[in-house]
C-alpha cells in the first residue's frame, strides 16, 4: 500500500536538491569551523555564506541571524533572552500558542522571572482580538508580546504588521513564532516591526535539527548557550554544518518557487475542503479557511461525534493516510488539544489536521475522501 502523507505541518519530506547539497557538504567539508587551518576556514566560510543567504531572503543583515537547533530553541531563546535583556515583568500571549511559547512563559511566571502573564482574547476561529491586545499593553508596564504568525493546528493567520504597529506604539518587545510560515510567505524584516522571528528547516523541506533566530539589530541579548564562542559568542557548541547548509538551500528553493507553490497547494486545500463539505454531512472546519486569512498548507476538520472518536486517526493510519489531530480537552481532563479547547470546539467531535505540500496531488485527496467517508459512515453515532 502506497501511503499518503498529509502531515506536512509536523514535518516535510526533504527536497532532493537539499539532500544533494547536504551530501556534498558532508563529503567535502569535514573541518571544524572553529579551527584556524584550511579545512576549518572552508567550513567557516560555508556557514557565513549560508547566513548571508538567509539574511538576504529576509532583507536582514547577516549579524541578525543566529543558527539554532530549530524552532523550539529559537522560541525559548527569544522569550527568555528578550525578557531578561529589558527586565520585563509582564508578558502577553494567547491560549492557542505553540507549547514552545506557552510552556516557556508559564514556567517563567512560576519561577518569578515575570510577575504577570496576560492572554489576549481569541475568537472561535482563532483570530486575535487586536483591541484587547492594545488594552493589555495600555494598562500594564512595558510588555513582551509573543503571538505566532499562523496557528500550527488551525492555520489561522495573525496580521504581523498590525501587531507590530500596536507593539511599537507602546514600546513592547514583539516575538513572532513564524515556524509554520517561514518559506511559505515573504518576510521583509525591514518593513515588519518585529524584534524576533524563528525558523525550523524541517517545515520547508529542509533537515530536522536546524533552524535560526532572527534578532532585530536594535536588540542586544545575552548568550543562548554558554561554552564556546560560536554564533558570535551567542550559542556555544560546534555548529550543525550540514543542517545549516540544508536550511539555507531549502529557504532558497522556497523563495524561488513560492508563488507557484502557494497557488498549487491552495488549490489542493480548496479541493479537499469542497469535497469533504459536500460529501460528508455535519462537518465543521476549525479556524479560518478563506485564502487571505488562513495558512494555505493547513485544513483542520471536526467530524461528527462517533463511536471511539479517539480511533479516527488510527483508522486513517491503517488505511494508509498520515495526518494528525485529536479533540478538544474534555471537562476535567488535560488530554486533548489546548488549541481546539481554546477556541471552544466540541470535545465530542474528533478533529483531523490535514496539511499539504508541493508533493501532494489531487488524486491522493480523492483517495483520502473515499477512505474518510467509509470510516465516518461506519462509526458515526446515529
XYZ file of C-alpha atoms in Angstrom, residues 16 40 48 61 66 100 111 113 127 137 184 210 224 229 248 272 301 322 324 353 375 382:
22
model
C 16.133 16.181 -3.334
C 38.272 24.784 9.276
C 28.786 32.521 6.799
C 21.733 41.726 7.878
C 21.669 33.124 14.626
C 7.336 26.181 22.995
C 9.876 30.977 38.576
C 11.084 35.897 36.333
C -8.307 35.318 15.385
C -0.465 46.982 26.525
C 5.762 29.981 2.694
C 18.330 23.029 12.097
C 21.837 31.467 24.330
C 32.395 31.393 21.007
C 19.976 27.672 3.516
C -10.313 18.889 -0.198
C -11.751 19.430 10.235
C -0.804 10.063 7.645
C -2.633 14.478 12.844
C -5.457 18.363 10.684
C -14.562 5.376 8.241
C -26.815 7.798 14.874
